[in-house]
Tab-separated table of C-alpha atoms in Angstrom:
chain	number	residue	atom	x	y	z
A	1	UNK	CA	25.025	4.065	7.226
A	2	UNK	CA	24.093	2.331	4.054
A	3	UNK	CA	20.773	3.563	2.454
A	4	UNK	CA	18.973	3.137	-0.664
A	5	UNK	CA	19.364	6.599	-2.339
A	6	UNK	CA	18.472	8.705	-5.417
A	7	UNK	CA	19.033	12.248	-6.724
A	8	UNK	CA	16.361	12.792	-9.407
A	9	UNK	CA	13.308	11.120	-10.163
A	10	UNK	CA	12.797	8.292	-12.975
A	11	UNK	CA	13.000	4.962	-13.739
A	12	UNK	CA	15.034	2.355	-11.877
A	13	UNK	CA	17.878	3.771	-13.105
A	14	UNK	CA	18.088	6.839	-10.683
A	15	UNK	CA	18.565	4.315	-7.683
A	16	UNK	CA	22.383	4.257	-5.766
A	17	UNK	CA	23.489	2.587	-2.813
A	18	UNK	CA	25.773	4.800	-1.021
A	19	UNK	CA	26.983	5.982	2.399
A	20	UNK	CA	24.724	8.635	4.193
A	21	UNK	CA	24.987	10.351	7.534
A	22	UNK	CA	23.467	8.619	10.358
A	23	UNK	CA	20.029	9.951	10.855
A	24	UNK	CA	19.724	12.023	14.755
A	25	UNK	CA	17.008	11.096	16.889
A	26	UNK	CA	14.935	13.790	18.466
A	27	UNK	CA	13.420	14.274	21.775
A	28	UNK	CA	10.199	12.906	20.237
A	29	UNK	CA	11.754	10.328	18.258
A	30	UNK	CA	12.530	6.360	18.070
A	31	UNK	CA	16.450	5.583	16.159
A	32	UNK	CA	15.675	1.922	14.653
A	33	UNK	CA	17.614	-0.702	13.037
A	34	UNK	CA	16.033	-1.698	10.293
A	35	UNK	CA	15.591	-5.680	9.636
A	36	UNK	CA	12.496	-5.251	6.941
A	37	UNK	CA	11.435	-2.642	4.760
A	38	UNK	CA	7.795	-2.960	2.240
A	39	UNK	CA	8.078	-1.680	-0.913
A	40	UNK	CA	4.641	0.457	-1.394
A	41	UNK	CA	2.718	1.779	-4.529
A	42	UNK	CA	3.360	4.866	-3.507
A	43	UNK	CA	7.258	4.589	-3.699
A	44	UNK	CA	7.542	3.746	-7.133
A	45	UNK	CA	5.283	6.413	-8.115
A	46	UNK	CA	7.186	9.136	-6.141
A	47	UNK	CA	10.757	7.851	-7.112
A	48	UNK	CA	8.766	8.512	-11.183
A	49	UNK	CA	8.125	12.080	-10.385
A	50	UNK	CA	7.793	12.936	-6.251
A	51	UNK	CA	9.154	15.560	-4.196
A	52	UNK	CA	12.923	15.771	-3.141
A	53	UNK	CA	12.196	16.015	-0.084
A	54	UNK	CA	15.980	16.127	0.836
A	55	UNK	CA	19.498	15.374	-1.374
A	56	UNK	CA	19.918	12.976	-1.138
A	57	UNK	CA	16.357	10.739	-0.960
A	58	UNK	CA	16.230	8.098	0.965
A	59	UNK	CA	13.811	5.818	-0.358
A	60	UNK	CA	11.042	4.301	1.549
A	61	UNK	CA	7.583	4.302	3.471
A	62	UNK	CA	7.286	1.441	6.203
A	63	UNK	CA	10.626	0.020	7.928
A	64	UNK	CA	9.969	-2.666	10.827
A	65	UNK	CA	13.317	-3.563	13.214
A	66	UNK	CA	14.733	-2.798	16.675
A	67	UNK	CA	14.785	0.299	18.694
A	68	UNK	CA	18.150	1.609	19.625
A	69	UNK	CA	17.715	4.792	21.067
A	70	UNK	CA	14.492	6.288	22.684
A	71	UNK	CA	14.033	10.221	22.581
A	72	UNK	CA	14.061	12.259	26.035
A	73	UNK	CA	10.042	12.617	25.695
A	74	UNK	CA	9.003	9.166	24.689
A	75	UNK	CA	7.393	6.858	27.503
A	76	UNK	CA	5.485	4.020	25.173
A	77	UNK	CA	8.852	2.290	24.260
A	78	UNK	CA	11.878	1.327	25.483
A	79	UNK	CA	15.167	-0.276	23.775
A	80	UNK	CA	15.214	-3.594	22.687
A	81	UNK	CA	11.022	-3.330	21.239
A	82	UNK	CA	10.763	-4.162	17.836
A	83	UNK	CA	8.438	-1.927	15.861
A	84	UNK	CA	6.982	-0.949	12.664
A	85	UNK	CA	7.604	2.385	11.637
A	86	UNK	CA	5.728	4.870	8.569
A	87	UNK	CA	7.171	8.310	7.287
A	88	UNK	CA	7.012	9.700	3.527
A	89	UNK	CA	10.647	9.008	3.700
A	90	UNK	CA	13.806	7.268	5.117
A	91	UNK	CA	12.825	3.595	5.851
A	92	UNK	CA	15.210	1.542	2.906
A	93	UNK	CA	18.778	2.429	5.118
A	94	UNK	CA	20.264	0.742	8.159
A	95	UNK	CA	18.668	2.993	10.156
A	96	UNK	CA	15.407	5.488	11.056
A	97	UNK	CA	14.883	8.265	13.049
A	98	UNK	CA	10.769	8.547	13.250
A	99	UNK	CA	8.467	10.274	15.422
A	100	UNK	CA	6.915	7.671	17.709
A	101	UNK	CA	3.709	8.594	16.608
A	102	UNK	CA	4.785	6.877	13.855
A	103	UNK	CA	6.027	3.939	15.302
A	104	UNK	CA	4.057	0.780	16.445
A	105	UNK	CA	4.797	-2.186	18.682
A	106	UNK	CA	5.165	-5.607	16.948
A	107	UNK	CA	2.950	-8.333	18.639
A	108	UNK	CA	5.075	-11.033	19.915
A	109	UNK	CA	3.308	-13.513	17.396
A	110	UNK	CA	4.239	-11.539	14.295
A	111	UNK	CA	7.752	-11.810	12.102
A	112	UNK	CA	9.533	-8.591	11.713
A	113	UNK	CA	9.208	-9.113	7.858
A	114	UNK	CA	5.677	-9.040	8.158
A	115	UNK	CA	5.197	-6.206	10.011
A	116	UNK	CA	6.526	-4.421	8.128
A	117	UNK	CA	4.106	-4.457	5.018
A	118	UNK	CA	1.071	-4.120	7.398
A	119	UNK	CA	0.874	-0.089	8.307
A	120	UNK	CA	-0.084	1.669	4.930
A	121	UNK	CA	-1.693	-1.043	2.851
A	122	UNK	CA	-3.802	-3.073	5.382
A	123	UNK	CA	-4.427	0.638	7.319
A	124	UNK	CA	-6.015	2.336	3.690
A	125	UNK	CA	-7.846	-0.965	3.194
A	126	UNK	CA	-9.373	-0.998	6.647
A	127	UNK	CA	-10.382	2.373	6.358
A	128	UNK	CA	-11.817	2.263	2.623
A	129	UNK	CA	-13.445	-1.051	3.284
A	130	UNK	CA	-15.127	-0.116	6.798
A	131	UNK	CA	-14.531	3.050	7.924
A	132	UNK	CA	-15.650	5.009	4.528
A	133	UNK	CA	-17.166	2.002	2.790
A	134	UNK	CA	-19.361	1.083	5.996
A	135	UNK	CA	-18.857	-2.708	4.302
A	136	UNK	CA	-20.960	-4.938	5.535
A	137	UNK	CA	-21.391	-8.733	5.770
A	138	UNK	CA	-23.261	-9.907	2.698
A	139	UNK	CA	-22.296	-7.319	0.455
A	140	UNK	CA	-20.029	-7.407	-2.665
A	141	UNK	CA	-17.299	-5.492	-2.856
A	142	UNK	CA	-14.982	-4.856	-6.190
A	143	UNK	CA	-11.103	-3.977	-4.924
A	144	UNK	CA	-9.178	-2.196	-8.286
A	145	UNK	CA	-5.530	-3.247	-8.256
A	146	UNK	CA	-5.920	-6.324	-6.275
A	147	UNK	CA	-2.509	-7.488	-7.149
A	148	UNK	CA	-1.076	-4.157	-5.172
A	149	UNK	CA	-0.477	-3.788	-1.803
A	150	UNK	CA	-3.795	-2.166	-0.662
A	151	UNK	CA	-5.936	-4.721	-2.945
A	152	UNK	CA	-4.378	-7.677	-1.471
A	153	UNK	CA	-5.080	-6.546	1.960
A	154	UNK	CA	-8.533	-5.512	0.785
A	155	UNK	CA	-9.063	-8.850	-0.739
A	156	UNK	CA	-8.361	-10.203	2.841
A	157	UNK	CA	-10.193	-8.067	4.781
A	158	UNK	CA	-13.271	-7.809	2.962
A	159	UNK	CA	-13.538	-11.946	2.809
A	160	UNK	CA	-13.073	-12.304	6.500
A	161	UNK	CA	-16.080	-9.481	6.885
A	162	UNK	CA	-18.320	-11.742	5.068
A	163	UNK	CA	-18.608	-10.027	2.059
A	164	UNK	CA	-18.215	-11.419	-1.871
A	165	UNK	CA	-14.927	-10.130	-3.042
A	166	UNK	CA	-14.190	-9.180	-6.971
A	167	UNK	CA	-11.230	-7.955	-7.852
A	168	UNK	CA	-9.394	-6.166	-11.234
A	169	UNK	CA	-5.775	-7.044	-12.098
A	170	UNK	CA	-4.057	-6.890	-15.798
A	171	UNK	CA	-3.504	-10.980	-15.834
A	172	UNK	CA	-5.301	-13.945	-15.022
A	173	UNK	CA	-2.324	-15.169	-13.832
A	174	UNK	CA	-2.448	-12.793	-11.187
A	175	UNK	CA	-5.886	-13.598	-10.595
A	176	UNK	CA	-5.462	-16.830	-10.021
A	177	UNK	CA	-2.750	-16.147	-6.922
A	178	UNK	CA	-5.107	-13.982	-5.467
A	179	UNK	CA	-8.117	-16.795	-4.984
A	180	UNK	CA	-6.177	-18.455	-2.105
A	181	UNK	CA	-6.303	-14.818	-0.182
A	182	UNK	CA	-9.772	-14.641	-0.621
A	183	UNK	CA	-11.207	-13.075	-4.316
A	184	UNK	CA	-14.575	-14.942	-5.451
A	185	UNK	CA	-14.293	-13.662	-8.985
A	186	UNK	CA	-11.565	-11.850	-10.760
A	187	UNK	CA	-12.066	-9.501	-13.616
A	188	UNK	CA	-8.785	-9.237	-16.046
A	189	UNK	CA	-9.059	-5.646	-17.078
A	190	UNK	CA	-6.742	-5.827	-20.119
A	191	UNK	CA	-9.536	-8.180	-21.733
A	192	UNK	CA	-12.298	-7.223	-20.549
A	193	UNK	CA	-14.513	-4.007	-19.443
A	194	UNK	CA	-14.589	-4.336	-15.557
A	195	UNK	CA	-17.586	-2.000	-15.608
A	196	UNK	CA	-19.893	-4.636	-17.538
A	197	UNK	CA	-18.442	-7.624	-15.691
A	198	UNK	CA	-19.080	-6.213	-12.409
A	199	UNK	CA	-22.844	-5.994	-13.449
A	200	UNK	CA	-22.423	-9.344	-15.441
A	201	UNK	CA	-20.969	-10.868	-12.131
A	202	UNK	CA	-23.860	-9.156	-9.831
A	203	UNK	CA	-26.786	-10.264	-12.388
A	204	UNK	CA	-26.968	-6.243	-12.710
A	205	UNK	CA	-27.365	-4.768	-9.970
A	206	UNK	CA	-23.812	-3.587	-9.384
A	207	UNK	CA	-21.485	-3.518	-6.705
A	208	UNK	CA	-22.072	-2.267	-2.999
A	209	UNK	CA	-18.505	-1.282	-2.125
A	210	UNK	CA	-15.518	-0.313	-4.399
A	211	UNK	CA	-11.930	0.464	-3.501
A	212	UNK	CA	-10.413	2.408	-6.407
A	213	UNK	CA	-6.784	3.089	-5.754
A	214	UNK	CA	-5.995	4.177	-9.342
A	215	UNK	CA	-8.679	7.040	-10.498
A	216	UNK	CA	-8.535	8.772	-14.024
A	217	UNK	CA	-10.641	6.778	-16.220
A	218	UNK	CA	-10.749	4.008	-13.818
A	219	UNK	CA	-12.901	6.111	-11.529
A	220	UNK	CA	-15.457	6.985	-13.725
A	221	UNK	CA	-16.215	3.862	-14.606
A	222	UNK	CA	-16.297	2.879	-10.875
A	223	UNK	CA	-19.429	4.753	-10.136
A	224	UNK	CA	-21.080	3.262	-12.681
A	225	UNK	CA	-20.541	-0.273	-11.908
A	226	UNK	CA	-21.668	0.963	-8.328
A	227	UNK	CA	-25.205	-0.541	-7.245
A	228	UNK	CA	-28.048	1.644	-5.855
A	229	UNK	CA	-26.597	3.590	-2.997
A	230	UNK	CA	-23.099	1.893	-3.519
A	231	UNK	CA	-20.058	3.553	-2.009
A	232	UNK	CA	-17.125	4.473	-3.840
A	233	UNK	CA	-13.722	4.969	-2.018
A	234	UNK	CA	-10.986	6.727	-4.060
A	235	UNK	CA	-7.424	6.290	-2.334
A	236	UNK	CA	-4.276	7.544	-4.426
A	237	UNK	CA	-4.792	8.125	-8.084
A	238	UNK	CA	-2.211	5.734	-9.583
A	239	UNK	CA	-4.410	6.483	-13.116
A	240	UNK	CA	-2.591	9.864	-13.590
A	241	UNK	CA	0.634	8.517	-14.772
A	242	UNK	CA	-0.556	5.654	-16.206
A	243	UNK	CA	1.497	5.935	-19.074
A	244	UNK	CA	4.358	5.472	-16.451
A	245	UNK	CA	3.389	2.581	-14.380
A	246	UNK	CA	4.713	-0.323	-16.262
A	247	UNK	CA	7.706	1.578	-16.627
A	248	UNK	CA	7.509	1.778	-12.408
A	249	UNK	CA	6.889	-1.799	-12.027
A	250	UNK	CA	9.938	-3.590	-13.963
C-alpha cells in the first residue's frame, strides 16, 4: 500500500510517500480502507521530535473509511460499516489495522470526511469542557489555541452549553473565522496579554473555565486569569517546543 511515511523526525522535509507492507489484521482487529484522514496537533509535534515507533512511521492519528476485514473476535462490526478509527500511529496509508476498541461506527447522517476529525479533538474538548471543567450554562469559558483542532471544537461545544466563549489565537484574522463557530470575544495573543484581557473582558472577575492545550508560560498565566474557584484544564503542552511550532505549521 501507499502510506505517508518518514524516517527521522523534523520539519516537513522528513515526509516520503512510498510503498509499505500491507498492515495484518488481528483477531481483535478491524483492516480499513481509508477515505479520510485529520491532521491533529499532535502529529506535527511528534513528526518535530516523537517516538519511532516503527521504521518506517506511518504518519497519522484518526483515519475514517470502510471495513474490509473483521478479526475472528470482533462481534460490533461487520464488512461494509464505515468507521472512524484512533491509534498513535498508522492512519495517513490506504489502509489500517486497529483494535476495534478503537474503532467507531459512523452515523448514517455524517460524511466520511467529517468523521474523521471528530475522535481526538471534539473527545479532549468534551472532556476538558464538561467532564473536568464541570462547565456550566452561564459561565465563561477562555479556549487557548482556538484556531487548533481541540479549540475549534471547544469553541463549539462550549456555545451550544450556554456558556460565553473567549478564545486566544496569534491573528485577528483567525479570530474573525472563528465567530461564525461560536467565540463571543477573541483575544489576539501576539498583541495583547490574554491574562489582562480575560479580566478586561469579564469586568475582573476572571474566567470560570479554561482549556489550555499549550502549557509553559501559557499555563501560568492561565490560573491567573482564572476567576474565584475557576477550573483550569491542561491537555498537551504544545508550549514546550514553542520555538518549533511555526516551523510545524508551514
Amino acid at each position: 500500500m501507499k502510506a505517508a511515511v518518514y524516517y527521522e523526525t523534523g520539519g516537513p522535509d522528513v515526509f516520503r510517500y512510498e510503498e509499505v507492507p500491507d498492515p495484518v489484521a488481528g483477531g481483535s482487529d478491524l483492516l480499513v480502507k481509508v477515505e479520510a484522514v485529520s491532521i491533529e496537533g499532535g502529529d506535527t509535534l511528534n513528526r518535530l521530535g516523537g517516538d519511532l515507533n516503527q521504521m518506517p512511521h506511518i504518519v497519522g492519528y484518526q483515519c475514517a473509511g470502510t471495513v474490509l476485514e473483521v478479526g475472528s473476535s470482533v462481534v460490533d462490526f461487520v464488512v461494509g460499516d464505515r468507521v472512524v478509527t484512533v491509534g498513535i500511529d498508522g492512519s495517513h496509508a490506504e489502509l489500517r489495522a486497529v483494535p476495534a476498541s478503537f474503532a467507531w461506527k459512523i452515523p448514517d447522517a455524517l460524511a466520511t470526511d467529517e468523521a474523521a476529525c471528530v475522535p481526538v479533538p471534539f473527545g479532549t474538548a468534551d472532556d476538558c469542557l464538561f467532564e473536568f471543567g464541570r462547565l456550566q450554562s452561564g459561565e465563561t469559558a477562555l479556549i487557548h489555541a482556538g484556531a487548533g483542532g481541540v479549540g475549534i471544537a471547544a469553541i463549539q461545544l462550549a456555545k451550544r452549553a450556554g456558556a460565553r466563549v473567549l478564545a486566544t489565537a496569534s491573528s485577528n484574522d483567525k479570530l474573525e473565522r472563528l465567530k461564525e463557530l461560536g467565540l463571543d470575544e477573541g483575544i489576539n495573543y501576539a498583541e495583547h496579554d490574554f491574562v489582562a484581557e480575560a479580566r478586561r473582558l469579564t469586568d475582573g472577575r476572571g474566567v470560570d473555565v479554561i482549556v489550555d492545550s499549550v502549557g509553559g508560560a501559557t499555563l501560568q498565566g492561565s490560573l491567573n486569569a482564572l476567576a474565584y474557584r475557576g477550573r483550569c484544564v491542561t491537555v498537551g503542552d504544545a508550549g514546550r517546543a514553542s520555538r518549533h511550532l511555526e516551523y510545524a505549521t508551514q
